[in-house]
Amino acid sequence: MTAERRWSDPLTPGEISDVITLVKADARIGSRPRFWGIAVEEHIARSLAAGQGRPVRLVVMNPDEHAAWEVTAWTAGVDRAASLAGWSAVDAKRPGVSSEEARMIAQAARNSPLLIEALAKRGITDMSLVSIDPESITGFEPADLAERRLSWGTVWYRESPDDNGYARPVAGLVPILDLETLEVIRIEDHGVIPMASEGGNFRSGTWGPDRSVAPLEITQPEGAGFSVDGHLVNWQNWSFRVGFTHREGLVLHDVSYNDAGTERPVLRRAAVNEMYVPYLDADPTAYRKNFFDWGEYGAGPLTASLELGCDCLGEIKYFDAYALDGMGDVKTISNGICLHEEDFSILWKHVNTRTDEADVRRARRLVISFFATVANYDYGFYWSLYQDGSIELEVKLTGILSVSGIADGEAPLSGRMVSPNVQAPIHQHYFAVRLDTSIDGPLNRLVEVHAEVEEDEELNPYGNAVKMVPTLIASEKDAGRLNDSSRAQHWRVESAHRTNRFDEPTAYRLVLPNTTRLFSKPGSIVERKAPFVAKHLWATAYEPSERFIAGDYPNQAPLSAEGITAWQEADRSLDGAELVLWPIVGTHHYPRPEEWPIMPVARIGLRLEPDGFFTRNPSLDVPMSDAACRPRAEGHGHDHSGHGDHGHHDHHDHH
Ligand SMILES: [Cu+2]
């Protein structure tokens, strides 16, 4: 039996199509409308009863009129039929680009005499082996075209239809594309460079026979340890609700821990809010590569179906995902979200050497994940809940490097050779996470903590005394923070309501990895596009209209004008506020030849750990599981401990 639809549940195919049918009946959208980004208005929906119709907003474009509207509407529910509520014009340049729009402009480009002629100069005449990826152009619009809805193209060649589509970049060629009229406006040709001579396939057998690998099976003889009711998940003491949006993909709502019978909220909402991927290379086919992958495309429709290739092992619950495509149809992503448990090595352990007794507990985590395929790159987003009360987000970066052609005998200035005539530019990936915290209730405080020596000699006679210095981040003007792991720096999110037995506010600790900065020149377009990457943590007081860190419509947006740096100017109090944290987790990617032709997974993420939230170690009740430690008959396979990720086969399979 399925639970009744709750406000935070993903939109259903019926809800989406009912609303789109109403929008399509309106004459102003013209004969070839395009759609983008339907989403529930969560701040209104929050107060609705289960099963009621929900308020949504979406964008519809009329490319013939260079017009776009944000439409508000209600989905059908037990209390109402679907209805439209309002239309408000938005700048037609600014809505995100759908995969359908991308396919249309790519086909138009393949038919363009301008492109056919430029490719003929390079000996390419079979246009069916050419692919063009329209890339967002924000900040790099040619001055004479600035009012048009634009894109620029990266051009790729395959030697056969099943060749790696991203192994042979067509160097020096940059088509400027109009997404509305579907025309190649002009082509920049920076000169012919020899095409990559070596292929980039990664199928089994391409570069030699497969190695032999012993079977490794995960068995859960009594089934999964979690329960799912609709979109509500319960596992050990944790519970949360699964959401899914066009912009963010997977969303976790109402993450809560049952502490000996008391439900204690931790997060009201958690999602990866935006990605920014700037390329730091002046090559003519690379310098415009700076993507807001969520705001300019959208995680929802880019979500990969795990039916196409399964990532998870063990007893798995899949959730299908639904997205609105660019033509107004519902795109079903079967098995878009994966929920499963993983063994995670040791939870805690001690050997009493006086008695030769060992106490050890095996750790387990509940993982909910999805993968988004963004053209060449594949990004996995894995949220894990642990038995010790901690929460982790791990981002897995894999797929194919976005490369450029390079002339014979040249060395890349801002990149690395990965194949003959192919260089991979230096670039970065910033993941802007949004955490609506609710540590023991809605009102929280943010405190930054770092280590310092005690300077008072009376208090520190031996010179070794170190104290942890807390600083309240009292208002938004102080709430753009840099990480500094050399000072043991971290943040504490404290309850404004509840204290522990030591009279401290109950709290969770936010730990960010040693992350990166942009390195580019001040005032450069890459910097002005995304001012939020200048800090590692931002905090705001909850405001429903402040949804996305780079603003509602970052595509072709004015630089630096919208998003979190603009919101901070309100300087609202954070001292006992409905706190929203925006950690920026960034990785500087200096490519390696070993990441070609496909990248082994690279990982980055963040951790939330209980910090005075519980009275003591909350995992003392985890029972011993001795079965895992029994020696195998062959005598060589005690325990493959030390790694916990059974989600991937790479480099774990032969110990
Ligand atoms: Cu990368």
PDB file of C-alpha atoms and ligand atoms in Angstrom, residues 377 427 429 589, ligand 1:
ATOM      1  CA  TYR A 377      30.962  14.184 -16.953  1.00  0.00           C
ATOM      2  CA  HIS A 427      39.257  23.179 -14.187  1.00  0.00           C
ATOM      3  CA  HIS A 429      34.101  21.705  -9.615  1.00  0.00           C
ATOM      4  CA  HIS A 589      41.105  19.361 -10.990  1.00  0.00           C
TER       5      HIS A 589
HETATM    6 CU    CU B   1      37.086  17.548 -13.272  1.00  0.00          CU
END
